[in-house]
Coordinates of C-alpha atoms in Angstrom, one line a residue:
M89 CA 50.5 -19.1 36.1
A90 CA 51.7 -21.4 33.3
S91 CA 49.2 -21.3 30.5
I92 CA 47.3 -24.4 29.7
E93 CA 49.1 -25.2 26.4
N94 CA 52.1 -23.4 25.1
F95 CA 52.7 -22.7 21.5
Q96 CA 56.1 -22.9 19.7
Y97 CA 56.0 -22.0 16.3
E98 CA 57.8 -20.8 13.1
S99 CA 54.3 -19.5 11.6
A100 CA 52.0 -17.6 13.6
Q101 CA 49.1 -18.3 11.2
A102 CA 49.7 -21.8 11.7
V103 CA 48.9 -21.5 15.2
F104 CA 45.6 -19.8 14.2
D105 CA 44.7 -22.3 11.9
L106 CA 45.6 -24.9 14.3
I107 CA 43.3 -24.0 16.7
D108 CA 40.5 -23.0 14.3
C109 CA 40.9 -26.7 12.9
Q110 CA 40.4 -27.9 16.5
F111 CA 37.3 -26.2 17.4
T112 CA 35.5 -26.6 13.9
L113 CA 32.7 -29.3 13.3
D114 CA 31.8 -30.4 9.9
E115 CA 28.6 -32.6 9.0
R116 CA 30.1 -35.7 9.2
N117 CA 31.5 -34.8 13.0
L118 CA 28.1 -33.7 13.4
A119 CA 26.6 -37.0 12.0
E120 CA 29.0 -39.2 14.1
L121 CA 28.0 -37.4 17.2
T122 CA 24.4 -38.0 16.9
K123 CA 25.0 -42.0 16.2
A124 CA 26.9 -41.9 19.5
F125 CA 24.0 -40.0 21.1
L126 CA 21.6 -42.2 20.0
H127 CA 23.6 -45.4 21.0
E128 CA 24.0 -43.8 25.0
F129 CA 20.0 -42.8 25.1
G130 CA 19.5 -46.8 23.9
L131 CA 21.7 -47.9 26.9
G132 CA 20.2 -45.6 29.3
L133 CA 16.8 -46.7 28.6
A134 CA 17.8 -50.3 29.0
E135 CA 19.8 -50.1 31.9
Y136 CA 20.3 -48.5 35.4
G137 CA 23.3 -47.0 36.4
R138 CA 24.4 -45.5 32.8
P139 CA 26.2 -42.4 32.7
M140 CA 23.7 -40.9 30.3
A141 CA 21.0 -42.1 33.0
M142 CA 17.6 -41.6 30.9
I143 CA 15.5 -41.5 34.1
P144 CA 11.9 -42.4 34.1
T145 CA 10.2 -39.7 35.8
F146 CA 6.6 -41.3 35.8
V147 CA 5.1 -38.3 34.2
T148 CA 2.7 -39.7 31.7
G149 CA 1.3 -36.6 30.1
V150 CA 1.7 -33.0 29.4
P151 CA -0.7 -30.4 29.5
D152 CA -2.2 -28.5 26.5
G153 CA -3.2 -25.3 27.9
T154 CA -6.7 -25.9 28.4
E155 CA -6.0 -26.7 31.9
T156 CA -7.5 -24.7 35.1
G157 CA -6.9 -24.8 38.7
T158 CA -4.5 -23.5 41.5
F159 CA -1.2 -25.4 42.4
L160 CA 2.0 -24.6 44.5
A161 CA 5.5 -25.2 43.9
L162 CA 8.5 -25.4 46.2
D163 CA 11.8 -24.7 44.7
L164 CA 14.4 -26.0 47.1
G165 CA 17.9 -26.0 45.5
G166 CA 20.5 -23.9 47.4
T167 CA 20.7 -20.9 49.7
N168 CA 17.2 -19.6 49.2
L169 CA 13.9 -21.6 48.9
R170 CA 11.3 -20.5 46.7
V171 CA 7.5 -20.9 47.1
C172 CA 5.2 -20.0 44.1
E173 CA 1.5 -19.9 43.6
V174 CA 0.4 -20.7 40.1
V175 CA -3.3 -20.1 38.9
L176 CA -3.6 -21.6 35.1
N177 CA -6.4 -19.9 33.3
G178 CA -7.2 -22.5 30.8
D179 CA -6.3 -20.4 27.9
K180 CA -2.4 -21.1 27.8
T181 CA -1.6 -18.4 30.1
F182 CA -0.9 -18.5 33.9
N183 CA -0.7 -16.1 36.8
L184 CA 2.3 -16.5 39.2
V185 CA 2.7 -15.0 42.8
Q186 CA 6.4 -16.5 44.3
Q187 CA 8.4 -15.7 47.5
K188 CA 11.9 -16.5 48.6
Y189 CA 12.9 -17.5 51.7
K190 CA 16.7 -17.8 53.0
V191 CA 18.0 -21.4 54.3
S192 CA 20.1 -20.8 57.2
E193 CA 23.4 -22.8 57.5
T194 CA 21.9 -24.3 60.9
L195 CA 19.2 -25.7 59.0
K196 CA 21.2 -27.0 56.3
T197 CA 23.5 -28.9 58.8
G198 CA 20.6 -29.6 61.5
E199 CA 18.0 -32.5 61.9
A200 CA 16.4 -33.2 58.9
T201 CA 12.8 -32.8 60.4
A202 CA 13.9 -28.9 61.5
L203 CA 14.8 -28.2 57.7
F204 CA 11.4 -29.8 56.6
D205 CA 9.3 -27.8 59.3
Y206 CA 11.1 -24.8 58.3
L207 CA 9.8 -25.8 54.6
A208 CA 6.4 -26.3 55.7
D209 CA 6.4 -23.0 57.9
S210 CA 7.4 -21.1 54.7
V211 CA 4.8 -22.6 52.6
D212 CA 2.4 -21.6 55.5
A213 CA 3.5 -17.9 55.7
F214 CA 3.5 -17.6 51.6
L215 CA 0.0 -18.9 51.9
T216 CA -0.9 -16.3 54.5
T217 CA 1.1 -13.5 53.2
H218 CA 1.1 -14.0 49.3
A219 CA -1.5 -16.1 48.0
T220 CA -4.5 -15.3 46.2
I221 CA -7.1 -17.8 47.3
N222 CA -8.3 -18.0 50.9
Y223 CA -6.0 -20.4 52.4
T224 CA -7.8 -20.3 55.9
D225 CA -11.1 -22.0 54.2
L226 CA -8.7 -25.1 53.4
Q227 CA -7.5 -25.2 56.9
D228 CA -8.4 -27.9 59.4
D229 CA -11.0 -26.6 61.7
A230 CA -10.5 -26.4 65.8
S231 CA -12.3 -29.5 66.3
G232 CA -9.5 -31.5 64.3
A233 CA -12.0 -32.5 61.1
A234 CA -10.1 -32.1 58.0
A235 CA -11.3 -30.0 55.2
S236 CA -12.6 -32.0 52.1
T237 CA -10.0 -30.2 49.6
A238 CA -6.2 -29.3 49.7
L239 CA -3.7 -27.3 47.9
H240 CA -1.6 -29.5 45.6
L241 CA 2.1 -28.7 45.3
G242 CA 4.9 -30.0 43.2
L243 CA 8.6 -30.1 44.7
T244 CA 11.6 -29.2 42.5
F245 CA 14.4 -30.7 44.7
S246 CA 17.8 -30.0 43.4
F247 CA 19.8 -32.8 45.0
P248 CA 20.4 -36.4 43.9
V249 CA 17.6 -38.2 44.3
E250 CA 16.2 -41.9 43.4
Q251 CA 12.8 -41.4 41.9
T252 CA 10.8 -44.4 42.2
A253 CA 7.4 -43.0 41.3
L254 CA 5.8 -39.2 40.5
G255 CA 5.3 -38.5 44.1
S256 CA 8.1 -40.5 45.7
G257 CA 12.1 -40.3 45.6
K258 CA 14.8 -41.5 48.0
I259 CA 17.5 -39.0 48.8
L260 CA 20.7 -40.2 47.9
T261 CA 23.2 -37.7 49.0
W262 CA 23.1 -34.1 50.0
T263 CA 25.3 -31.8 48.0
K264 CA 25.8 -27.6 48.0
G265 CA 26.5 -27.1 51.5
F266 CA 23.4 -29.2 52.9
S267 CA 24.1 -32.1 55.1
A268 CA 21.0 -32.4 57.4
K269 CA 20.6 -35.6 59.4
N270 CA 18.4 -38.5 59.1
A271 CA 17.6 -37.5 55.5
V272 CA 19.7 -39.4 53.2
G273 CA 17.8 -42.9 52.5
H274 CA 14.5 -41.6 53.1
D275 CA 11.8 -40.4 50.7
V276 CA 11.9 -36.4 50.3
V277 CA 8.3 -36.5 49.4
K278 CA 7.3 -38.1 52.6
L279 CA 9.5 -36.1 54.7
L280 CA 7.8 -32.6 53.4
Q281 CA 4.3 -34.3 53.6
D282 CA 4.7 -35.2 57.4
A283 CA 6.3 -31.6 58.0
F284 CA 2.7 -30.3 56.4
D285 CA 0.7 -32.8 58.5
R286 CA 2.4 -32.0 61.9
K287 CA 1.0 -28.5 61.3
H288 CA -2.3 -29.7 60.2
M289 CA -1.9 -27.8 56.7
R290 CA -4.0 -28.9 53.9
V291 CA -1.3 -29.1 51.4
K292 CA -0.4 -32.2 49.7
C293 CA 3.0 -33.0 47.9
V294 CA 2.0 -34.7 44.8
A295 CA 5.1 -34.7 42.7
L296 CA 8.7 -34.3 42.4
V297 CA 10.1 -32.7 39.9
N298 CA 13.3 -31.9 37.7
D299 CA 13.5 -28.4 36.3
T300 CA 14.2 -29.6 32.8
V301 CA 11.2 -31.9 32.7
G302 CA 9.7 -28.7 34.1
T303 CA 10.8 -26.8 31.3
L304 CA 9.2 -29.1 29.1
L305 CA 5.8 -28.8 30.8
S306 CA 6.0 -24.9 31.1
R307 CA 6.5 -24.5 27.3
S308 CA 3.7 -27.3 26.7
Y309 CA 1.2 -25.3 28.8
T310 CA 1.9 -21.9 26.9
A311 CA 2.3 -23.3 23.2
G312 CA -0.6 -25.9 23.4
G313 CA 1.8 -29.0 23.1
C314 CA 5.5 -29.8 23.2
I315 CA 7.7 -32.9 22.8
A316 CA 10.9 -32.1 24.6
G317 CA 12.2 -29.7 26.8
A318 CA 16.1 -28.4 27.0
I319 CA 18.2 -26.2 29.0
F320 CA 21.4 -24.5 27.7
G321 CA 22.3 -22.2 30.4
T322 CA 24.9 -22.5 33.3
G323 CA 24.2 -26.2 32.8
T324 CA 22.7 -28.3 30.3
N325 CA 20.0 -31.2 30.0
G326 CA 17.3 -32.4 28.2
A327 CA 13.9 -34.4 28.6
Y328 CA 11.4 -35.7 25.9
I329 CA 8.1 -37.6 25.7
E330 CA 9.0 -41.5 25.2
D331 CA 7.3 -44.6 24.4
V332 CA 7.3 -46.7 27.5
A333 CA 7.8 -49.8 25.5
K334 CA 11.7 -48.3 24.7
L335 CA 12.0 -47.9 28.6
T336 CA 13.0 -51.6 29.0
K337 CA 14.5 -50.8 32.2
L338 CA 10.9 -50.8 33.9
A339 CA 10.0 -54.4 32.7
G340 CA 7.7 -56.0 35.1
S341 CA 6.7 -52.7 37.0
A342 CA 3.3 -51.2 37.2
A343 CA 4.3 -48.1 34.6
A344 CA 5.4 -50.9 32.3
S345 CA 2.0 -52.8 32.5
R346 CA 0.4 -49.5 32.0
G347 CA 2.3 -48.7 28.6
G348 CA 1.4 -45.2 27.0
Q349 CA 4.1 -42.8 27.1
M350 CA 6.3 -41.2 29.8
V351 CA 8.8 -38.1 30.2
V352 CA 12.4 -39.1 30.3
N353 CA 15.1 -37.0 31.9
C354 CA 18.0 -37.5 29.8
E355 CA 20.8 -36.3 32.3
W356 CA 22.9 -35.4 28.8
G357 CA 25.3 -33.6 30.1
A358 CA 27.3 -36.8 30.7
F359 CA 27.3 -37.8 27.2
N360 CA 30.2 -39.5 26.1
N361 CA 32.3 -39.1 29.3
S362 CA 34.9 -41.2 27.6
R363 CA 35.2 -38.5 25.0
S364 CA 35.5 -40.9 22.1
H365 CA 33.5 -38.9 20.1
L366 CA 33.5 -35.1 21.5
P367 CA 35.7 -32.8 19.6
N368 CA 38.5 -33.1 22.5
T369 CA 41.0 -30.3 22.2
P370 CA 44.1 -29.8 25.1
F371 CA 42.1 -26.8 26.6
D372 CA 39.1 -29.2 26.9
T373 CA 41.5 -31.7 28.3
A374 CA 42.7 -29.3 30.9
L375 CA 39.7 -27.9 32.0
D376 CA 38.4 -31.4 32.9
R377 CA 41.2 -32.2 34.8
R378 CA 41.0 -29.3 36.9
S379 CA 37.3 -29.0 37.4
I380 CA 35.7 -30.6 40.5
N381 CA 34.3 -33.6 38.5
P382 CA 37.3 -34.8 36.2
S383 CA 36.0 -37.4 33.7
F384 CA 32.5 -37.2 34.4
Q385 CA 29.5 -34.3 32.7
A386 CA 32.1 -34.4 29.5
F387 CA 29.1 -33.1 27.3
E388 CA 28.1 -30.1 29.8
K389 CA 31.9 -29.1 29.7
F390 CA 31.9 -28.3 26.1
V391 CA 28.0 -26.9 26.0
S392 CA 27.2 -25.1 29.2
G393 CA 27.6 -21.5 30.1
M394 CA 29.6 -22.1 33.5
Y395 CA 32.6 -23.6 31.4
L396 CA 32.6 -21.8 28.0
G397 CA 34.4 -18.8 29.3
E398 CA 37.2 -20.8 30.9
T399 CA 38.0 -22.4 27.3
V400 CA 38.2 -19.0 26.0
R401 CA 40.5 -18.0 29.0
S402 CA 42.9 -21.2 28.1
V403 CA 43.4 -20.2 24.5
M404 CA 43.8 -16.5 25.2
L405 CA 46.4 -17.6 27.7
A406 CA 48.0 -20.1 25.3
L407 CA 48.3 -17.2 22.8
V408 CA 50.0 -14.9 25.6
D409 CA 52.6 -17.5 26.3
A410 CA 53.2 -18.2 22.7
V411 CA 56.9 -18.3 21.7
P412 CA 59.3 -16.9 20.4
K413 CA 57.1 -14.1 20.2
P414 CA 53.5 -13.9 22.1
L415 CA 50.3 -13.4 19.9
L416 CA 48.1 -11.9 22.3
F417 CA 48.2 -8.5 24.5
G418 CA 52.0 -8.4 23.7
G419 CA 52.7 -11.6 26.3
K420 CA 50.9 -9.5 29.1
S421 CA 48.0 -10.9 31.4
T422 CA 46.3 -9.7 34.4
P423 CA 44.7 -11.1 37.7
T424 CA 41.6 -11.6 36.4
L425 CA 43.0 -13.4 33.4
N426 CA 45.1 -15.6 35.8
K427 CA 42.2 -16.6 37.7
H428 CA 40.6 -19.8 37.3
Y429 CA 37.2 -19.2 35.9
G430 CA 38.0 -15.7 35.9
V431 CA 36.6 -15.0 32.4
D432 CA 32.6 -15.4 32.3
T433 CA 30.2 -15.8 29.4
S434 CA 29.2 -12.7 29.6
L435 CA 32.3 -11.4 28.2
M436 CA 31.7 -13.5 25.0
S437 CA 28.5 -12.7 24.6
E438 CA 29.3 -9.1 24.5
M439 CA 32.3 -9.3 22.0
E440 CA 29.9 -11.3 19.8
A441 CA 27.2 -8.6 20.0
T442 CA 29.4 -5.7 19.1
W443 CA 30.8 -7.5 16.2
I444 CA 27.4 -8.6 14.7
G445 CA 26.6 -5.0 15.3
T446 CA 23.5 -3.7 13.3
E447 CA 25.0 -3.5 9.7
D448 CA 25.1 -6.5 7.4
S449 CA 27.4 -4.9 4.9
A450 CA 30.7 -6.6 3.8
D451 CA 32.7 -3.5 4.8
A452 CA 31.5 -3.9 8.7
F453 CA 33.3 -7.5 8.8
T454 CA 36.5 -7.1 6.6
Q455 CA 39.6 -7.8 8.3
P456 CA 43.1 -9.1 7.6
P457 CA 44.4 -12.4 8.9
Y458 CA 45.0 -12.7 12.5
S459 CA 48.8 -13.1 12.1
A460 CA 49.0 -9.7 10.4
E461 CA 49.3 -6.2 11.6
F462 CA 46.0 -4.1 12.2
K463 CA 46.3 -0.7 11.4
S464 CA 43.4 1.7 11.7
E465 CA 44.1 2.9 8.0
D466 CA 43.8 -0.5 6.6
L467 CA 40.7 -1.1 8.1
T468 CA 37.2 0.3 7.5
P469 CA 35.7 2.6 9.6
K470 CA 32.9 0.4 10.6
V471 CA 35.5 -2.5 11.6
V472 CA 37.4 -0.1 13.5
S473 CA 34.6 1.3 15.3
K474 CA 33.5 -2.4 16.5
L475 CA 36.9 -3.3 17.3
N476 CA 37.8 0.0 19.6
H477 CA 34.4 -0.8 21.5
M478 CA 35.6 -4.4 22.0
R479 CA 38.8 -2.9 23.4
K480 CA 36.8 -1.1 26.0
I481 CA 35.0 -4.6 26.6
L482 CA 38.0 -6.2 27.4
A483 CA 39.7 -3.5 29.3
T484 CA 36.6 -4.0 31.7
H485 CA 36.4 -7.6 32.0
L486 CA 40.1 -8.7 32.0
G487 CA 41.6 -5.5 34.0
F488 CA 43.9 -3.9 31.2
Q489 CA 44.2 -0.4 30.7
E490 CA 42.6 0.3 27.3
E491 CA 45.7 1.1 25.5
A492 CA 47.2 -2.1 26.4
V493 CA 44.7 -3.8 24.1
S494 CA 45.2 -3.4 20.6
L495 CA 43.0 -3.5 17.7
R496 CA 44.4 -7.0 16.5
D497 CA 44.0 -8.0 20.3
A498 CA 40.2 -7.5 20.1
A499 CA 40.0 -9.1 17.0
I500 CA 41.6 -12.4 18.1
V501 CA 39.6 -12.5 21.3
R502 CA 36.3 -12.2 19.4
W503 CA 37.2 -14.9 16.9
I504 CA 38.2 -17.3 19.9
C505 CA 34.8 -16.5 21.3
S506 CA 33.1 -17.2 18.4
L507 CA 34.9 -20.5 18.0
V508 CA 34.0 -21.7 21.2
A509 CA 30.5 -20.5 21.5
R510 CA 29.7 -21.7 17.7
R511 CA 30.9 -25.2 18.8
A512 CA 28.5 -25.6 21.9
A513 CA 25.7 -24.2 19.7
L514 CA 26.3 -26.8 17.2
L515 CA 26.8 -29.6 19.8
S516 CA 23.3 -28.3 21.2
G517 CA 21.8 -29.1 18.2
V518 CA 23.1 -32.6 18.0
A519 CA 21.2 -33.1 21.3
V520 CA 17.9 -31.8 19.9
A521 CA 18.1 -33.5 16.7
T522 CA 18.9 -36.9 18.8
V523 CA 15.3 -36.4 20.3
L524 CA 13.8 -35.9 17.2
I525 CA 15.5 -38.8 15.7
Q526 CA 15.0 -41.2 18.6
T527 CA 11.2 -40.2 18.4
N528 CA 10.8 -41.2 15.1
H529 CA 9.9 -37.5 14.0
A530 CA 13.3 -37.4 11.9
S531 CA 15.6 -39.6 10.4
L532 CA 19.4 -39.0 10.1
V533 CA 20.3 -37.7 6.7
G534 CA 21.1 -40.1 4.6
E535 CA 19.3 -42.7 6.1
S536 CA 15.8 -43.9 5.3
K537 CA 13.3 -45.0 8.0
P538 CA 9.5 -44.0 8.3
I539 CA 8.8 -40.9 10.2
K540 CA 5.6 -39.8 12.0
G541 CA 3.4 -36.8 11.7
V542 CA 5.6 -35.1 8.4
N543 CA 3.3 -32.1 9.0
D544 CA 3.3 -32.1 12.7
R545 CA 5.0 -28.6 14.5
L546 CA 7.4 -30.0 16.9
G547 CA 7.5 -28.2 20.0
V548 CA 10.8 -27.8 22.0
G549 CA 10.7 -25.7 25.2
V550 CA 14.2 -24.3 26.0
D551 CA 15.6 -22.1 29.1
G552 CA 19.0 -21.1 30.1
S553 CA 21.2 -17.8 29.5
L554 CA 22.9 -19.1 26.2
V555 CA 19.8 -20.1 24.5
E556 CA 17.9 -17.2 25.6
H557 CA 20.8 -14.4 25.3
Y558 CA 23.8 -15.4 23.5
P559 CA 24.0 -13.9 20.0
N560 CA 23.0 -15.9 17.2
Y561 CA 22.8 -19.5 19.5
Q562 CA 19.5 -20.5 18.3
K563 CA 20.5 -19.9 14.6
M564 CA 23.8 -22.1 15.1
M565 CA 21.9 -24.8 16.5
R566 CA 19.3 -24.9 13.9
E567 CA 22.4 -25.1 11.5
S568 CA 23.2 -28.1 13.2
M569 CA 19.8 -29.8 13.2
R570 CA 19.6 -28.9 9.4
A571 CA 22.3 -30.9 8.7
L572 CA 21.6 -33.8 10.9
V573 CA 17.7 -34.1 10.0
G574 CA 17.0 -32.1 6.8
E575 CA 15.5 -28.6 6.2
D576 CA 12.0 -30.2 6.1
V577 CA 11.8 -31.3 9.6
E578 CA 13.9 -28.6 11.4
K579 CA 11.2 -26.0 9.5
R580 CA 8.7 -27.8 11.8
V581 CA 10.8 -27.3 15.2
E582 CA 9.2 -24.6 17.2
I583 CA 11.8 -23.5 19.7
G584 CA 10.1 -21.6 22.1
M585 CA 11.5 -20.1 25.7
A586 CA 10.0 -21.6 28.9
K587 CA 10.9 -19.6 31.6
D588 CA 10.7 -21.1 35.2
G589 CA 11.1 -24.6 34.8
S590 CA 11.5 -25.1 38.8
G591 CA 8.7 -23.3 39.8
V592 CA 5.9 -22.9 37.1
G593 CA 7.0 -26.3 35.9
A594 CA 6.8 -28.0 39.3
A595 CA 3.3 -26.7 39.5
L596 CA 1.9 -28.1 36.1
C597 CA 3.4 -31.5 37.3
A598 CA 1.5 -31.3 40.2
L599 CA -1.3 -30.8 37.7
M600 CA -0.2 -33.8 35.3
A601 CA -0.1 -35.9 38.7
L602 CA -3.9 -35.3 39.1
K603 CA -4.7 -35.2 35.5
H604 CA -3.4 -38.8 34.9
E605 CA -4.3 -39.8 38.4
V606 CA -0.9 -41.2 39.1
V607 CA -1.3 -40.2 42.9

């Protein structure tokens, strides 16, 4: 397979310098990206149908950790569905019990009533065998008289939906192999509730939830408050608390007349689909062209874990195929390196972690230019040790014999991983900084505007493998935020993990539905 871009060069170092330049973002770039982000926020808040959708969620408040109660969550997004019971203890802690159930191909493609009956059956089975509460006390009696109370459930439904209220949303289309008949165009909450009612279950679906919104709610409960939630993992997205007055596309609605605040689901993976501001390289262009959704989800392709390994693979192949002399792996490749999406982000993480190591002395990082020879005798023992370990990592992940990977190869691949990951982390910081500026908690460095709560802590709940596990990811995010909103604001931002937005977050959304009397 041909590489994405072939380098024909007179100076090898010029090739490495060009790649470095292509992937490097300076403070001016970051500021321009933030201004473009703010512009697209404004467009999405004003009009429906924009790429950055800025979806009203009808969640009009967030928990503070004092709430109590027992709530259910149903998470449907693929081959498995998950049922959770969340018991809120009122002290910023909760207890979680969960169980997964498999969704058969027959159910995915059959009648919608059969699929939703199965969802209801799964909830019923969970309540009978796993739940901590005595569910039988809540069931209708034999005479058909309804119990006075019901369990409240939040539904995480990971398919395209046009949400019109916290507990209402029309299915737009099926994805991920689902094609259940007589579902598209119908309210997914009503389909589920009808299934519960057919089985005389005392369960009420009160909230339809996005997992990013759930991330915000989950962190808000355990931290005692939060202004935003963000996912930086396989995909990326953000949600934040916005003044309803700024959601001008809701003009004339009941929500607009009530005013106050509402959580907005940004769908920021679609930022700058035109790529007018994103730091596009030939590798990014090729990745987009060969993706399943060309010209869409541009920001996600620069930031999310699903794509970072593919970008690294493309750069590696360009160096393998460079002429007149290959610049990586002696011009050799492997089936894994040749395979579309054959390189996983875990390779990048392992390479970075090895290089960072536990030593912070200068002799643990000193190395020659990548165009030079890497001889053991010219390197420090600490650097040689790390590069040898990285040779093993590359052999394992890419299918090379270890002796086919030189010290220089290991150093070059680690450098490529660092460039791609650093760019992603800086861009992630741009997204968070945009939320801070949009909500008047900060102003862009160099601009002057009044900001609120100058001493407030600013909670941001995050989830995803990149932000949780990738070495120094949060540190690089903060570097970007500091450049954009200043150190005083950045220091007040408390970034905290918010696990299980699609489970705990959905249950908390059910709580908020009741607390704010939206249902």
